[in-house]
Amino acid sequence: MSTLQRSASISSSSTIVSTQPSSVPTGVSSVSTIPSTTHMLETPQTSLIAHEKPPPELDETKTELVQTSLVSANKTQSPTLDGLKTVQWPTTSLSEALKALLNQNIPVMEYGSQILYRWGCEELLFVAEWAVPGALLKLASRVLTESGFPWAPAPMDDHPTLSGWEDLCEHHIRVTSGEHYIRLYDISTLGLTLNKTFEVRSTFDPNLRLLTPQPPRDSFSVALPANTQYYGEEDYAEVEREFLEKVPSAVEYIKSWDWGDVPDKEYWDIAEAVVRDARVLYTVTRVAG
């Protein structure tokens, strides 16, 4: 191996290691969104203390030192996966909260259900999960409070499967019923960095742009359209016509398979019937049972 090849190999290896959060054990993928076990709470006493923690205090000097460099980290990459045509929240309160953060030059990364919705999963966006750089977390929390989303302790009656996640973020709730609820994370807690994000249109306000994590390269093959399609009677009729046109070629295709030594030729008839009408499967199952 040449010196140049060896250097490239070492550089590539170090890059892979550096993208893995320090709290993740060896052998665990760095793209996992499960929080580090070092942050998980083990006793009811420590959980109670965490739920009663006071609002974060702002460190003005540290904020001023890091803000400019953090904001400029994402302007070199063109946005992709930006085909959203529908949004779920008509209310302006969350838009105002996000706009207030952006006006303070705070880079905001979407997380949780917003990412799943962007990739085409059927998600109801009840909670806005945002992540910001750790040095700007206190500033972001103060901005949200001043924008009508006051800091609140973590809910005690949240879903048990969330485990320690509730204690890894700051909670901001506009009304006591939780209709407008923001979870604010330190981006490093999620094992991510600003260098691994790019800018996209917000899932709930087309006029605002924020950051989203870069997906793994192998995830692009499973991307789905992010907008929900609705079909009318004419659309279904057209689909049915296309299906009937393709049936003959599909039947010929299954007949070309190597069926081997099939003693009962009725299998062919059953296979053809299933291709022509999938509902036949229910009848075949009942007879076989």
PDB file of C-alpha atoms in Angstrom:
ATOM      1  CA  MET A   1       0.000   0.000   0.000  1.00  0.00           C
ATOM      2  CA  SER A   2       1.431   3.383  -0.981  1.00  0.00           C
ATOM      3  CA  THR A   3       1.874   6.262   1.450  1.00  0.00           C
ATOM      4  CA  LEU A   4      -0.967   8.162  -0.213  1.00  0.00           C
ATOM      5  CA  GLN A   5      -3.327   5.176   0.022  1.00  0.00           C
ATOM      6  CA  ARG A   6      -2.376   4.581   3.658  1.00  0.00           C
ATOM      7  CA  SER A   7      -3.060   8.240   4.504  1.00  0.00           C
ATOM      8  CA  ALA A   8      -6.445   8.133   2.802  1.00  0.00           C
ATOM      9  CA  SER A   9      -7.329   4.957   4.656  1.00  0.00           C
ATOM     10  CA  ILE A  10      -6.383   6.450   8.015  1.00  0.00           C
ATOM     11  CA  SER A  11      -8.268   9.664   7.247  1.00  0.00           C
ATOM     12  CA  SER A  12     -11.396   7.745   6.257  1.00  0.00           C
ATOM     13  CA  SER A  13     -11.220   5.614   9.381  1.00  0.00           C
ATOM     14  CA  SER A  14     -10.824   8.610  11.656  1.00  0.00           C
ATOM     15  CA  THR A  15     -13.801  10.285  10.050  1.00  0.00           C
ATOM     16  CA  ILE A  16     -16.005   7.310  10.809  1.00  0.00           C
ATOM     17  CA  VAL A  17     -14.897   7.267  14.426  1.00  0.00           C
ATOM     18  CA  SER A  18     -15.372  10.993  14.916  1.00  0.00           C
ATOM     19  CA  THR A  19     -19.010  10.888  13.814  1.00  0.00           C
ATOM     20  CA  GLN A  20     -19.915   8.477  16.619  1.00  0.00           C
ATOM     21  CA  PRO A  21     -21.048  10.139  19.868  1.00  0.00           C
ATOM     22  CA  SER A  22     -18.573   9.664  22.687  1.00  0.00           C
ATOM     23  CA  SER A  23     -21.219   8.134  24.937  1.00  0.00           C
ATOM     24  CA  VAL A  24     -22.091   5.347  22.487  1.00  0.00           C
ATOM     25  CA  PRO A  25     -20.380   1.998  23.187  1.00  0.00           C
ATOM     26  CA  THR A  26     -18.063   0.473  20.626  1.00  0.00           C
ATOM     27  CA  GLY A  27     -19.935  -1.385  17.895  1.00  0.00           C
ATOM     28  CA  VAL A  28     -23.122   0.646  18.167  1.00  0.00           C
ATOM     29  CA  SER A  29     -24.115   2.659  15.080  1.00  0.00           C
ATOM     30  CA  SER A  30     -23.642   6.401  15.421  1.00  0.00           C
ATOM     31  CA  VAL A  31     -26.936   7.099  13.637  1.00  0.00           C
ATOM     32  CA  SER A  32     -28.963   5.629  16.481  1.00  0.00           C
ATOM     33  CA  THR A  33     -31.323   8.138  18.096  1.00  0.00           C
ATOM     34  CA  ILE A  34     -31.534   6.224  21.403  1.00  0.00           C
ATOM     35  CA  PRO A  35     -30.106   8.386  24.182  1.00  0.00           C
ATOM     36  CA  SER A  36     -26.878   7.353  25.852  1.00  0.00           C
ATOM     37  CA  THR A  37     -27.317   5.148  28.885  1.00  0.00           C
ATOM     38  CA  THR A  38     -25.134   7.539  30.859  1.00  0.00           C
ATOM     39  CA  HIS A  39     -27.959  10.062  30.688  1.00  0.00           C
ATOM     40  CA  MET A  40     -30.750   7.654  31.665  1.00  0.00           C
ATOM     41  CA  LEU A  41     -32.225   7.994  35.121  1.00  0.00           C
ATOM     42  CA  GLU A  42     -32.133   4.925  37.327  1.00  0.00           C
ATOM     43  CA  THR A  43     -34.175   5.754  40.413  1.00  0.00           C
ATOM     44  CA  PRO A  44     -37.504   7.473  41.139  1.00  0.00           C
ATOM     45  CA  GLN A  45     -35.660   9.945  43.358  1.00  0.00           C
ATOM     46  CA  THR A  46     -33.341  11.157  40.609  1.00  0.00           C
ATOM     47  CA  SER A  47     -36.249  11.261  38.169  1.00  0.00           C
ATOM     48  CA  LEU A  48     -38.243  13.466  40.534  1.00  0.00           C
ATOM     49  CA  ILE A  49     -35.328  15.846  40.928  1.00  0.00           C
ATOM     50  CA  ALA A  50     -34.920  16.070  37.151  1.00  0.00           C
ATOM     51  CA  HIS A  51     -38.590  16.871  36.670  1.00  0.00           C
ATOM     52  CA  GLU A  52     -38.355  19.675  39.214  1.00  0.00           C
ATOM     53  CA  LYS A  53     -35.218  21.275  37.779  1.00  0.00           C
ATOM     54  CA  PRO A  54     -35.382  25.069  37.338  1.00  0.00           C
ATOM     55  CA  PRO A  55     -35.341  26.848  33.978  1.00  0.00           C
ATOM     56  CA  PRO A  56     -31.884  27.066  32.370  1.00  0.00           C
ATOM     57  CA  GLU A  57     -29.770  30.135  33.078  1.00  0.00           C
ATOM     58  CA  LEU A  58     -28.254  32.045  30.193  1.00  0.00           C
ATOM     59  CA  ASP A  59     -24.486  32.411  29.829  1.00  0.00           C
ATOM     60  CA  GLU A  60     -24.246  35.575  27.721  1.00  0.00           C
ATOM     61  CA  THR A  61     -20.474  35.536  27.133  1.00  0.00           C
ATOM     62  CA  LYS A  62     -20.340  31.940  25.903  1.00  0.00           C
ATOM     63  CA  THR A  63     -23.296  32.542  23.615  1.00  0.00           C
ATOM     64  CA  GLU A  64     -21.654  35.521  21.923  1.00  0.00           C
ATOM     65  CA  LEU A  65     -18.428  33.610  21.253  1.00  0.00           C
ATOM     66  CA  VAL A  66     -19.947  30.639  19.433  1.00  0.00           C
ATOM     67  CA  GLN A  67     -23.063  31.992  17.759  1.00  0.00           C
ATOM     68  CA  THR A  68     -21.554  33.378  14.560  1.00  0.00           C
ATOM     69  CA  SER A  69     -19.489  30.303  13.672  1.00  0.00           C
ATOM     70  CA  LEU A  70     -22.345  27.895  14.339  1.00  0.00           C
ATOM     71  CA  VAL A  71     -24.814  29.721  12.122  1.00  0.00           C
ATOM     72  CA  SER A  72     -22.517  29.707   9.077  1.00  0.00           C
ATOM     73  CA  ALA A  73     -21.868  25.946   9.164  1.00  0.00           C
ATOM     74  CA  ASN A  74     -24.867  25.007   7.017  1.00  0.00           C
ATOM     75  CA  LYS A  75     -24.976  27.577   4.220  1.00  0.00           C
ATOM     76  CA  THR A  76     -22.783  25.680   1.777  1.00  0.00           C
ATOM     77  CA  GLN A  77     -25.148  22.771   1.138  1.00  0.00           C
ATOM     78  CA  SER A  78     -28.146  23.013  -1.164  1.00  0.00           C
ATOM     79  CA  PRO A  79     -31.433  21.709   0.308  1.00  0.00           C
ATOM     80  CA  THR A  80     -32.905  18.400  -0.836  1.00  0.00           C
ATOM     81  CA  LEU A  81     -35.991  16.361   0.106  1.00  0.00           C
ATOM     82  CA  ASP A  82     -37.881  19.642  -0.140  1.00  0.00           C
ATOM     83  CA  GLY A  83     -41.053  18.551  -1.926  1.00  0.00           C
ATOM     84  CA  LEU A  84     -43.556  19.097   0.860  1.00  0.00           C
ATOM     85  CA  LYS A  85     -46.862  20.416  -0.480  1.00  0.00           C
ATOM     86  CA  THR A  86     -48.983  20.169   2.645  1.00  0.00           C
ATOM     87  CA  VAL A  87     -48.611  21.247   6.251  1.00  0.00           C
ATOM     88  CA  GLN A  88     -50.495  20.153   9.345  1.00  0.00           C
ATOM     89  CA  TRP A  89     -50.526  23.181  11.631  1.00  0.00           C
ATOM     90  CA  PRO A  90     -52.601  26.183  10.541  1.00  0.00           C
ATOM     91  CA  THR A  91     -51.858  27.958  13.831  1.00  0.00           C
ATOM     92  CA  THR A  92     -49.321  30.758  13.798  1.00  0.00           C
ATOM     93  CA  SER A  93     -48.004  30.277  17.340  1.00  0.00           C
ATOM     94  CA  LEU A  94     -45.360  27.690  16.447  1.00  0.00           C
ATOM     95  CA  SER A  95     -44.367  29.682  13.392  1.00  0.00           C
ATOM     96  CA  GLU A  96     -43.831  32.700  15.609  1.00  0.00           C
ATOM     97  CA  ALA A  97     -41.717  30.643  18.007  1.00  0.00           C
ATOM     98  CA  LEU A  98     -39.510  29.295  15.213  1.00  0.00           C
ATOM     99  CA  LYS A  99     -39.236  32.731  13.636  1.00  0.00           C
ATOM    100  CA  ALA A 100     -38.137  34.197  16.968  1.00  0.00           C
ATOM    101  CA  LEU A 101     -35.319  31.639  17.222  1.00  0.00           C
ATOM    102  CA  LEU A 102     -34.185  32.260  13.651  1.00  0.00           C
ATOM    103  CA  ASN A 103     -34.244  36.029  14.188  1.00  0.00           C
ATOM    104  CA  GLN A 104     -31.708  35.505  16.988  1.00  0.00           C
ATOM    105  CA  ASN A 105     -29.425  33.632  14.547  1.00  0.00           C
ATOM    106  CA  ILE A 106     -30.011  30.374  16.405  1.00  0.00           C
ATOM    107  CA  PRO A 107     -29.684  27.363  14.057  1.00  0.00           C
ATOM    108  CA  VAL A 108     -32.683  25.094  14.662  1.00  0.00           C
ATOM    109  CA  MET A 109     -32.723  21.421  13.618  1.00  0.00           C
ATOM    110  CA  GLU A 110     -35.984  19.495  13.378  1.00  0.00           C
ATOM    111  CA  TYR A 111     -36.199  16.115  15.092  1.00  0.00           C
ATOM    112  CA  GLY A 112     -38.560  13.246  15.873  1.00  0.00           C
ATOM    113  CA  SER A 113     -41.917  13.106  14.106  1.00  0.00           C
ATOM    114  CA  GLN A 114     -41.039  16.025  11.816  1.00  0.00           C
ATOM    115  CA  ILE A 115     -38.274  13.956  10.203  1.00  0.00           C
ATOM    116  CA  LEU A 116     -40.536  10.926   9.821  1.00  0.00           C
ATOM    117  CA  TYR A 117     -43.227  13.090   8.246  1.00  0.00           C
ATOM    118  CA  ARG A 118     -40.717  14.600   5.829  1.00  0.00           C
ATOM    119  CA  TRP A 119     -39.711  11.113   4.699  1.00  0.00           C
ATOM    120  CA  GLY A 120     -43.303  10.159   3.964  1.00  0.00           C
ATOM    121  CA  CYS A 121     -44.400   8.392   7.136  1.00  0.00           C
ATOM    122  CA  GLU A 122     -47.902   9.021   8.426  1.00  0.00           C
ATOM    123  CA  GLU A 123     -47.230  11.215  11.452  1.00  0.00           C
ATOM    124  CA  LEU A 124     -49.378  13.643  13.425  1.00  0.00           C
ATOM    125  CA  LEU A 125     -47.229  16.599  14.385  1.00  0.00           C
ATOM    126  CA  PHE A 126     -48.544  17.218  17.875  1.00  0.00           C
ATOM    127  CA  VAL A 127     -45.154  18.146  19.343  1.00  0.00           C
ATOM    128  CA  ALA A 128     -42.438  20.322  17.846  1.00  0.00           C
ATOM    129  CA  GLU A 129     -39.072  18.710  18.611  1.00  0.00           C
ATOM    130  CA  TRP A 130     -36.178  21.044  17.873  1.00  0.00           C
ATOM    131  CA  ALA A 131     -32.458  20.801  18.574  1.00  0.00           C
ATOM    132  CA  VAL A 132     -29.989  23.672  18.883  1.00  0.00           C
ATOM    133  CA  PRO A 133     -26.252  23.835  19.658  1.00  0.00           C
ATOM    134  CA  GLY A 134     -25.563  23.329  23.346  1.00  0.00           C
ATOM    135  CA  ALA A 135     -23.946  26.743  23.725  1.00  0.00           C
ATOM    136  CA  LEU A 136     -27.179  28.360  22.501  1.00  0.00           C
ATOM    137  CA  LEU A 137     -29.620  26.160  24.409  1.00  0.00           C
ATOM    138  CA  LYS A 138     -30.140  28.640  27.249  1.00  0.00           C
ATOM    139  CA  LEU A 139     -30.589  31.526  24.843  1.00  0.00           C
ATOM    140  CA  ALA A 140     -33.085  29.513  22.793  1.00  0.00           C
ATOM    141  CA  SER A 141     -35.020  28.607  25.932  1.00  0.00           C
ATOM    142  CA  ARG A 142     -35.220  32.266  26.944  1.00  0.00           C
ATOM    143  CA  VAL A 143     -36.345  33.311  23.449  1.00  0.00           C
ATOM    144  CA  LEU A 144     -39.155  30.747  23.491  1.00  0.00           C
ATOM    145  CA  THR A 145     -40.285  31.937  26.911  1.00  0.00           C
ATOM    146  CA  GLU A 146     -40.362  35.536  25.702  1.00  0.00           C
ATOM    147  CA  SER A 147     -42.294  34.406  22.597  1.00  0.00           C
ATOM    148  CA  GLY A 148     -45.207  33.015  24.562  1.00  0.00           C
ATOM    149  CA  PHE A 149     -43.904  29.482  25.161  1.00  0.00           C
ATOM    150  CA  PRO A 150     -42.887  29.544  28.831  1.00  0.00           C
ATOM    151  CA  TRP A 151     -40.509  26.955  30.250  1.00  0.00           C
ATOM    152  CA  ALA A 152     -42.282  24.080  32.008  1.00  0.00           C
ATOM    153  CA  PRO A 153     -41.144  20.991  33.951  1.00  0.00           C
ATOM    154  CA  ALA A 154     -41.218  17.658  32.169  1.00  0.00           C
ATOM    155  CA  PRO A 155     -44.686  16.068  32.235  1.00  0.00           C
ATOM    156  CA  MET A 156     -44.953  13.368  34.882  1.00  0.00           C
ATOM    157  CA  ASP A 157     -47.635  11.400  33.038  1.00  0.00           C
ATOM    158  CA  ASP A 158     -45.960  11.055  29.650  1.00  0.00           C
ATOM    159  CA  HIS A 159     -45.763   7.780  27.760  1.00  0.00           C
ATOM    160  CA  PRO A 160     -43.541   5.235  29.572  1.00  0.00           C
ATOM    161  CA  THR A 161     -41.729   4.184  26.382  1.00  0.00           C
ATOM    162  CA  LEU A 162     -40.066   7.609  26.230  1.00  0.00           C
ATOM    163  CA  SER A 163     -38.079   6.605  29.314  1.00  0.00           C
ATOM    164  CA  GLY A 164     -35.313   9.150  29.997  1.00  0.00           C
ATOM    165  CA  TRP A 165     -35.939  11.220  26.886  1.00  0.00           C
ATOM    166  CA  GLU A 166     -38.198  13.593  28.805  1.00  0.00           C
ATOM    167  CA  ASP A 167     -35.292  14.596  31.042  1.00  0.00           C
ATOM    168  CA  LEU A 168     -32.861  15.239  28.181  1.00  0.00           C
ATOM    169  CA  CYS A 169     -34.635  18.320  26.843  1.00  0.00           C
ATOM    170  CA  GLU A 170     -36.183  21.614  27.878  1.00  0.00           C
ATOM    171  CA  HIS A 171     -39.978  21.768  27.753  1.00  0.00           C
ATOM    172  CA  HIS A 172     -41.929  24.807  26.602  1.00  0.00           C
ATOM    173  CA  ILE A 173     -45.732  24.688  26.654  1.00  0.00           C
ATOM    174  CA  ARG A 174     -47.958  27.547  25.492  1.00  0.00           C
ATOM    175  CA  VAL A 175     -51.150  26.361  27.216  1.00  0.00           C
ATOM    176  CA  THR A 176     -51.635  23.967  30.120  1.00  0.00           C
ATOM    177  CA  SER A 177     -53.501  21.464  27.956  1.00  0.00           C
ATOM    178  CA  GLY A 178     -50.311  20.921  25.948  1.00  0.00           C
ATOM    179  CA  GLU A 179     -51.851  21.854  22.601  1.00  0.00           C
ATOM    180  CA  HIS A 180     -48.704  23.752  21.604  1.00  0.00           C
ATOM    181  CA  TYR A 181     -45.723  21.894  22.980  1.00  0.00           C
ATOM    182  CA  ILE A 182     -42.022  22.319  22.141  1.00  0.00           C
ATOM    183  CA  ARG A 183     -39.186  20.007  23.187  1.00  0.00           C
ATOM    184  CA  LEU A 184     -35.817  21.698  22.916  1.00  0.00           C
ATOM    185  CA  TYR A 185     -32.729  19.447  22.767  1.00  0.00           C
ATOM    186  CA  ASP A 186     -29.014  20.049  22.868  1.00  0.00           C
ATOM    187  CA  ILE A 187     -27.997  18.787  19.425  1.00  0.00           C
ATOM    188  CA  SER A 188     -24.986  16.932  20.869  1.00  0.00           C
ATOM    189  CA  THR A 189     -27.326  14.947  23.140  1.00  0.00           C
ATOM    190  CA  LEU A 190     -28.801  13.434  19.985  1.00  0.00           C
ATOM    191  CA  GLY A 191     -25.353  12.410  18.746  1.00  0.00           C
ATOM    192  CA  LEU A 192     -25.509  14.925  15.877  1.00  0.00           C
ATOM    193  CA  THR A 193     -23.627  18.042  14.782  1.00  0.00           C
ATOM    194  CA  LEU A 194     -24.462  21.033  12.599  1.00  0.00           C
ATOM    195  CA  ASN A 195     -22.031  19.726   9.982  1.00  0.00           C
ATOM    196  CA  LYS A 196     -24.353  16.758   9.429  1.00  0.00           C
ATOM    197  CA  THR A 197     -27.439  18.845   8.607  1.00  0.00           C
ATOM    198  CA  PHE A 198     -28.808  20.834   5.683  1.00  0.00           C
ATOM    199  CA  GLU A 199     -31.495  23.456   5.241  1.00  0.00           C
ATOM    200  CA  VAL A 200     -35.083  22.569   4.290  1.00  0.00           C
ATOM    201  CA  ARG A 201     -38.540  24.092   4.388  1.00  0.00           C
ATOM    202  CA  SER A 202     -40.370  23.670   7.686  1.00  0.00           C
ATOM    203  CA  THR A 203     -42.991  20.927   7.780  1.00  0.00           C
ATOM    204  CA  PHE A 204     -45.573  23.229   9.353  1.00  0.00           C
ATOM    205  CA  ASP A 205     -44.785  26.637   7.824  1.00  0.00           C
ATOM    206  CA  PRO A 206     -43.699  26.851   4.164  1.00  0.00           C
ATOM    207  CA  ASN A 207     -42.315  30.353   4.705  1.00  0.00           C
ATOM    208  CA  LEU A 208     -39.718  29.291   7.269  1.00  0.00           C
ATOM    209  CA  ARG A 209     -36.600  27.211   6.773  1.00  0.00           C
ATOM    210  CA  LEU A 210     -34.707  25.184   9.341  1.00  0.00           C
ATOM    211  CA  LEU A 211     -32.212  22.317   9.442  1.00  0.00           C
ATOM    212  CA  THR A 212     -32.747  18.581   9.156  1.00  0.00           C
ATOM    213  CA  PRO A 213     -30.208  15.754   9.726  1.00  0.00           C
ATOM    214  CA  GLN A 214     -28.477  14.267   6.723  1.00  0.00           C
ATOM    215  CA  PRO A 215     -29.912  10.770   6.186  1.00  0.00           C
ATOM    216  CA  PRO A 216     -27.580   7.798   5.718  1.00  0.00           C
ATOM    217  CA  ARG A 217     -26.786   7.186   2.068  1.00  0.00           C
ATOM    218  CA  ASP A 218     -28.622   3.848   2.029  1.00  0.00           C
ATOM    219  CA  SER A 219     -31.827   5.527   3.265  1.00  0.00           C
ATOM    220  CA  PHE A 220     -32.375   7.423   0.022  1.00  0.00           C
ATOM    221  CA  SER A 221     -33.656   4.243  -1.619  1.00  0.00           C
ATOM    222  CA  VAL A 222     -36.630   4.098   0.768  1.00  0.00           C
ATOM    223  CA  ALA A 223     -37.678   7.753   0.547  1.00  0.00           C
ATOM    224  CA  LEU A 224     -41.401   8.296   0.075  1.00  0.00           C
ATOM    225  CA  PRO A 225     -43.335  11.351  -1.110  1.00  0.00           C
ATOM    226  CA  ALA A 226     -44.035  13.517   1.897  1.00  0.00           C
ATOM    227  CA  ASN A 227     -47.433  14.791   0.771  1.00  0.00           C
ATOM    228  CA  THR A 228     -50.562  12.647   1.147  1.00  0.00           C
ATOM    229  CA  GLN A 229     -52.328  11.756  -2.092  1.00  0.00           C
ATOM    230  CA  TYR A 230     -56.102  11.589  -2.305  1.00  0.00           C
ATOM    231  CA  TYR A 231     -57.791   9.660  -5.113  1.00  0.00           C
ATOM    232  CA  GLY A 232     -61.254  10.232  -6.505  1.00  0.00           C
ATOM    233  CA  GLU A 233     -63.507   7.817  -8.391  1.00  0.00           C
ATOM    234  CA  GLU A 234     -61.972   8.758 -11.740  1.00  0.00           C
ATOM    235  CA  ASP A 235     -58.479   8.029 -10.430  1.00  0.00           C
ATOM    236  CA  TYR A 236     -59.496   4.604  -9.147  1.00  0.00           C
ATOM    237  CA  ALA A 237     -61.208   3.807 -12.455  1.00  0.00           C
ATOM    238  CA  GLU A 238     -58.011   4.632 -14.324  1.00  0.00           C
ATOM    239  CA  VAL A 239     -55.963   2.453 -11.973  1.00  0.00           C
ATOM    240  CA  GLU A 240     -58.401  -0.418 -12.532  1.00  0.00           C
ATOM    241  CA  ARG A 241     -58.076  -0.068 -16.315  1.00  0.00           C
ATOM    242  CA  GLU A 242     -54.295  -0.125 -16.089  1.00  0.00           C
ATOM    243  CA  PHE A 243     -54.475  -3.216 -13.902  1.00  0.00           C
ATOM    244  CA  LEU A 244     -56.695  -5.111 -16.344  1.00  0.00           C
ATOM    245  CA  GLU A 245     -54.332  -4.245 -19.189  1.00  0.00           C
ATOM    246  CA  LYS A 246     -51.391  -5.763 -17.304  1.00  0.00           C
ATOM    247  CA  VAL A 247     -53.146  -8.972 -16.194  1.00  0.00           C
ATOM    248  CA  PRO A 248     -52.477 -11.016 -19.385  1.00  0.00           C
ATOM    249  CA  SER A 249     -48.737 -10.321 -19.291  1.00  0.00           C
ATOM    250  CA  ALA A 250     -48.665 -11.137 -15.565  1.00  0.00           C
ATOM    251  CA  VAL A 251     -50.392 -14.476 -16.189  1.00  0.00           C
ATOM    252  CA  GLU A 252     -47.913 -15.347 -18.930  1.00  0.00           C
ATOM    253  CA  TYR A 253     -45.081 -14.392 -16.595  1.00  0.00           C
ATOM    254  CA  ILE A 254     -46.085 -16.803 -13.823  1.00  0.00           C
ATOM    255  CA  LYS A 255     -46.608 -19.569 -16.372  1.00  0.00           C
ATOM    256  CA  SER A 256     -42.979 -19.135 -17.403  1.00  0.00           C
ATOM    257  CA  TRP A 257     -41.783 -20.037 -13.903  1.00  0.00           C
ATOM    258  CA  ASP A 258     -40.178 -23.401 -13.263  1.00  0.00           C
ATOM    259  CA  TRP A 259     -42.933 -25.046 -11.265  1.00  0.00           C
ATOM    260  CA  GLY A 260     -41.092 -28.362 -11.070  1.00  0.00           C
ATOM    261  CA  ASP A 261     -43.022 -31.617 -10.870  1.00  0.00           C
ATOM    262  CA  VAL A 262     -46.478 -30.435  -9.783  1.00  0.00           C
ATOM    263  CA  PRO A 263     -48.837 -33.421  -9.550  1.00  0.00           C
ATOM    264  CA  ASP A 264     -51.933 -31.265  -9.125  1.00  0.00           C
ATOM    265  CA  LYS A 265     -52.350 -28.944 -12.104  1.00  0.00           C
ATOM    266  CA  GLU A 266     -54.973 -27.023 -10.136  1.00  0.00           C
ATOM    267  CA  TYR A 267     -52.129 -25.052  -8.550  1.00  0.00           C
ATOM    268  CA  TRP A 268     -51.663 -23.237 -11.831  1.00  0.00           C
ATOM    269  CA  ASP A 269     -55.342 -22.336 -11.925  1.00  0.00           C
ATOM    270  CA  ILE A 270     -55.166 -21.013  -8.362  1.00  0.00           C
ATOM    271  CA  ALA A 271     -52.079 -18.925  -9.138  1.00  0.00           C
ATOM    272  CA  GLU A 272     -53.747 -17.420 -12.199  1.00  0.00           C
ATOM    273  CA  ALA A 273     -56.925 -16.683 -10.236  1.00  0.00           C
ATOM    274  CA  VAL A 274     -54.915 -14.871  -7.557  1.00  0.00           C
ATOM    275  CA  VAL A 275     -53.197 -12.723 -10.180  1.00  0.00           C
ATOM    276  CA  ARG A 276     -56.550 -11.763 -11.697  1.00  0.00           C
ATOM    277  CA  ASP A 277     -58.202 -11.071  -8.330  1.00  0.00           C
ATOM    278  CA  ALA A 278     -56.186 -10.963  -5.098  1.00  0.00           C
ATOM    279  CA  ARG A 279     -59.361 -11.518  -3.061  1.00  0.00           C
ATOM    280  CA  VAL A 280     -59.180 -15.178  -4.084  1.00  0.00           C
ATOM    281  CA  LEU A 281     -56.444 -15.541  -1.452  1.00  0.00           C
ATOM    282  CA  TYR A 282     -59.070 -15.380   1.299  1.00  0.00           C
ATOM    283  CA  THR A 283     -60.966 -18.310  -0.247  1.00  0.00           C
ATOM    284  CA  VAL A 284     -57.810 -20.359  -0.760  1.00  0.00           C
ATOM    285  CA  THR A 285     -56.787 -19.786   2.866  1.00  0.00           C
ATOM    286  CA  ARG A 286     -60.125 -20.902   4.230  1.00  0.00           C
ATOM    287  CA  VAL A 287     -60.174 -24.064   2.116  1.00  0.00           C
ATOM    288  CA  ALA A 288     -56.613 -24.945   3.076  1.00  0.00           C
ATOM    289  CA  GLY A 289     -57.420 -24.426   6.758  1.00  0.00           C
TER     290      GLY A 289
END
